[in-house]
Amino acid sequence: MNPSRLFILRPVATTLLMLAILICGILGYRLLPLSALPQVDYPTITVSTFYPGASAEVMMTSVTAPLETQLGKIPGLDEMTSQSSGGASVITLRFNLTMSMDVAAQEVQEGINQANSLLPTDLPTPPIYAKVNPADTPIFTLGITSSTLPLTEVEDYVNTRLASKISQISGVGLVTLSGGQRKAIRVQMNIPKLTSFGIDLDSVRTTIGNVNVNSPTGTFDGPQRAITLQVNGQIQSVEQLLNQIIAYSNNGPVRLKDVATVVQGPENTQLQAWANKTPALILNVQRQPSANVIDVVDNIQAILPQLESSLPSGISLTPLTDRTVTIRASVHDVKLELLLAIILVIGVIFVFLKNISATIIPSLSVPLSIIGSAAIMYLLDFSLDNLSLMALTIATGFVVDDAIVMIENISRYIEMGEDRMTAALKGSEEIGFTIISLTISLIAVLIPLLFMGDVIGRLFYEFAVTLSVTIIISAIVSLTLVPMLCARMLQEQTKENQKIHFFDKIIHKIIALYDKGLQFVFRHQAITFFLTGCTFVLTCVLAYYIPKGFFPTQDNGILQGMSVMSQTSSLQVVSKKQQELANIILKDPDVVSLSSFVGIDGQNMTINQGRFLINLKERSQRSATADKIAKRITTAAHSVIGAQLYLQPVQDLALESSFSATQYQFLLENPNYEQFQIWVPRLIAKLKQNPILADVTSDLQAEGPVANVILDRTTGARYSITPQTIDNVLYDSFGQRQVSTIYTQSNQYRIILEAEPQFQKQIKSLNQLYLPGISGNSASDNTSGPTRNPTAGLVPLLEVTTVKYSTAPLLITHYKQFPATTISFNIAKHASLGDATKAIKQAEQDIHLPSSFVINFQGVASAFEKSLSNELFLIIAAVVAVYIVLGILYESFIHPITILSTLPSAAIGALFALWVDGSNLDIMGIIGIVLLIGIVKKNAIMMIDFALEAERVEKKSSLEAIHQAALLRFRPILMTTLAAMFAAIPMMLGTGTGSELRHPLGICIFWGLVASQLLTLFTIPVVYLYMERLSLWLRKRAVSRYRQKQINQKAGQ
């Protein structure tokens, strides 16, 4: 049966079919979105709660713990991590990959609702959730500055006219303002003056709340008209609040201006941010998990001019970070490499065929297959990303294989004197099964990729499907269009074209040398077979010892960083150090701009830490890679005494659930928090001694200075003073307490109560504080006017309390509701992630870490641990899948083994090349080896198909058949191998954006093919002969057993 016959005889139908594939592909290509990688994000939601003035322990016990209890019950929750610090609680919920984000959001909101009754009643705002991963770097940042307006006014405009509009864009997960300067009215009390009037802070707080109200008052609903009641309860200005009477003393009013300063200022004075060196607001846009980065940023850029025009002229917007720049550059570079691969492959075909018309025929299969696959990619909701484009680049070497095999076989018949039509019919019929075998067996290699779970499966699903679709379209083109064109375009044999070209003479000489080599290995079959076994052993040894990794570290032109100062540092010190570090960073010649901020805002969790986002020059304009620049900057930052700087390149594949100082991290769990203070420093000290690891640090901050105000309850009871009384006076003085809210048509402004700044700088200010209580010398009741006169005496705070100094955590981390701490690390040069994980486990044993501790690798390190078993399964599954498919196609248990014997020769070339190059065996390398399984077996398939045909039709011996097949198929084998090798060259040698992803894959394929070509041309015939002998022995044994059985049956009768 000839599957190509119908298409050869119906050229119009065949042409229109190909045209339909091309048109559908072009339409699909135009509609495909761009992205860096396939969408593999875990559905992640963060729940943030802010409680100004609360310590980390208060946040953990009163806010985080009740929320964790309810949120931990959500079905489909994989991990729950929380961080509690001074005034902030952030809980990160990561769900399994099958969970719908919308369903998860509903469950989270329900959990928050159930926890509300257990949360503090005076929370300024309830917990809020966002569909965002805190470990994700913002996809877009704006520096917002003004030379004419204070930042409090700027934020007012930004919140109402900019941030709210950007938040509404589809795919935006969270919009935050680092260094937020939200406008508020700050009532700063002069404590001694207040005390001199006999007024306590409780009275001031209550009065402010009572004189600023915005509540419903009802309506009159008469028989003919209704009248709404309103009260002028809202404070309208700072002057109005200053003139407010808060008490009466000595029969005279005491106004707020007598005892306090009232100013417009930021709601939180503990936040600062800079765009380069200029104080600014930094607007950060984070995407929702699974949202397309380019679509989101394009939509932001589209409305940004309109939004900017709505702002006052004195406000300047400066784009700082745009993640799409490197994504577009990376995709553009892959497209160029794809085009170069197509040109190289077509060049290989022309060199071999030496004829333009003969070159055009197989060359058409490349654009048809690649462009045609775009239609299926669009229907499957894929994107044009690094991996799918790499699949198309690799496919460039595959898709011409079938066409080359077809055209070469038809050309052979033409050289034998047949006319074009007869040659096309005979050649296509003879080679049709081989092409089907090549196609199905190649797709079989990719089947395990389609069924892999977790991140790896999601990551390479698009890759495998895209490659499979391209290969299938290539097979269709090779069985339809190629033979039809051969029947009409190939030159028939004439005396003019019978002349042997120079290149043909070279090929003939190579074939002659190959023939001599075959004769040699046929004379030394045992040695050749033994060397084949040695190749397998050496492959296993290399695979065991080569450094292992998970995913190549990308250079996206952006560095993210964390600065860490002493746990005793004040905001003033941290701010100064942050600016010193920024100056050093900006002096680096490869840095374009940066944004930085300090303060606790839900992204940055402790007051002694700061954050950086650094934008580098384009890759072609830089002197070094992002990783080397990061090391150079951190070395220079050592000059800033008292500050440590950690930098890491931003990655497209973010698997962590929280931001850490370095690229890799693991969690250390223990039910007893005190154990961390003992064992974490020991473990870190041990890890720092290992040269494999670098920049080892942890987020354990248990040494924050604390002044414990301890109430003498007996003394306090005499004055009717309770812990609540003390909490109130301290919170009113030093906690930036939000005591009331002023409502306007477009915004709301808090009224903040606090002591004047000079009283907030030193602990001795506690001497100035007085508590409301029953005192023996209370003033007489002189109450008159609208507010009450204090009737109780004031008791000095230190009369009923003592102050003891100690330490307490600045940050408390929980993992699945148990105490934990994050230890983060980088990997030293020439070391691998596999070496690092082994070193960590060894350090755990060396220090005899108690069994109550549990180590959980996070993010990339966790995915790497899981991938170790997956990688072995992937290779074994690919081999088994190929064996099953080949066994079915050949109806044989033996011949598939012959074909699979080619695999060690390819793997050894790939592994050795990675080792020489200094690259790790990571997911990209594993995929390269898996693809080699599919590529190199074609040599064996083409030989074995012809050998079996020669044995069956021409009745040749196994030796004669495989010898003839090897010589006949040498030319197409060489052509297809060179085509695949040349297709891999652009990936192997490329240096553009994203080349670190493509480089390992190109190395594996190129050098794996070199090794396989040199070895399999000689090992396949020998293995075939051994397998034929084994098959013959098994058949003879089966016949012998059958005859013996017949003899025994006759003897029994």
Short mmCIF file of C-alpha atoms in Angstrom, two decimals, residues 47 75 108 139 338 385 436 438 460 543 563 576 660 783 790 809 812 954 1013 1015 1037:
data_model
loop_
_atom_site.label_atom_id
_atom_site.label_comp_id
_atom_site.label_asym_id
_atom_site.label_seq_id
_atom_site.Cartn_x
_atom_site.Cartn_y
_atom_site.Cartn_z
CA VAL A 47 -3.56 37.82 52.97
CA PRO A 75 -9.29 22.30 50.53
CA VAL A 108 -9.90 32.66 51.28
CA ILE A 139 6.45 43.38 36.13
CA LEU A 338 15.05 29.79 14.26
CA ASP A 385 7.76 31.72 24.45
CA ILE A 436 5.73 6.50 9.56
CA LEU A 438 10.38 7.53 12.25
CA PHE A 460 7.37 21.23 29.12
CA ALA A 543 25.37 10.70 34.46
CA SER A 563 19.94 45.20 52.38
CA LYS A 576 21.17 56.51 55.58
CA SER A 660 14.59 35.80 50.25
CA THR A 783 -16.70 70.19 84.71
CA PRO A 790 -10.75 65.27 84.26
CA PRO A 809 11.88 38.59 67.48
CA ILE A 812 8.24 35.42 63.22
CA GLU A 954 16.17 -10.66 -1.98
CA GLN A 1013 27.09 9.52 14.11
CA LEU A 1015 29.61 5.32 16.79
CA ARG A 1037 14.72 -23.36 20.56
#
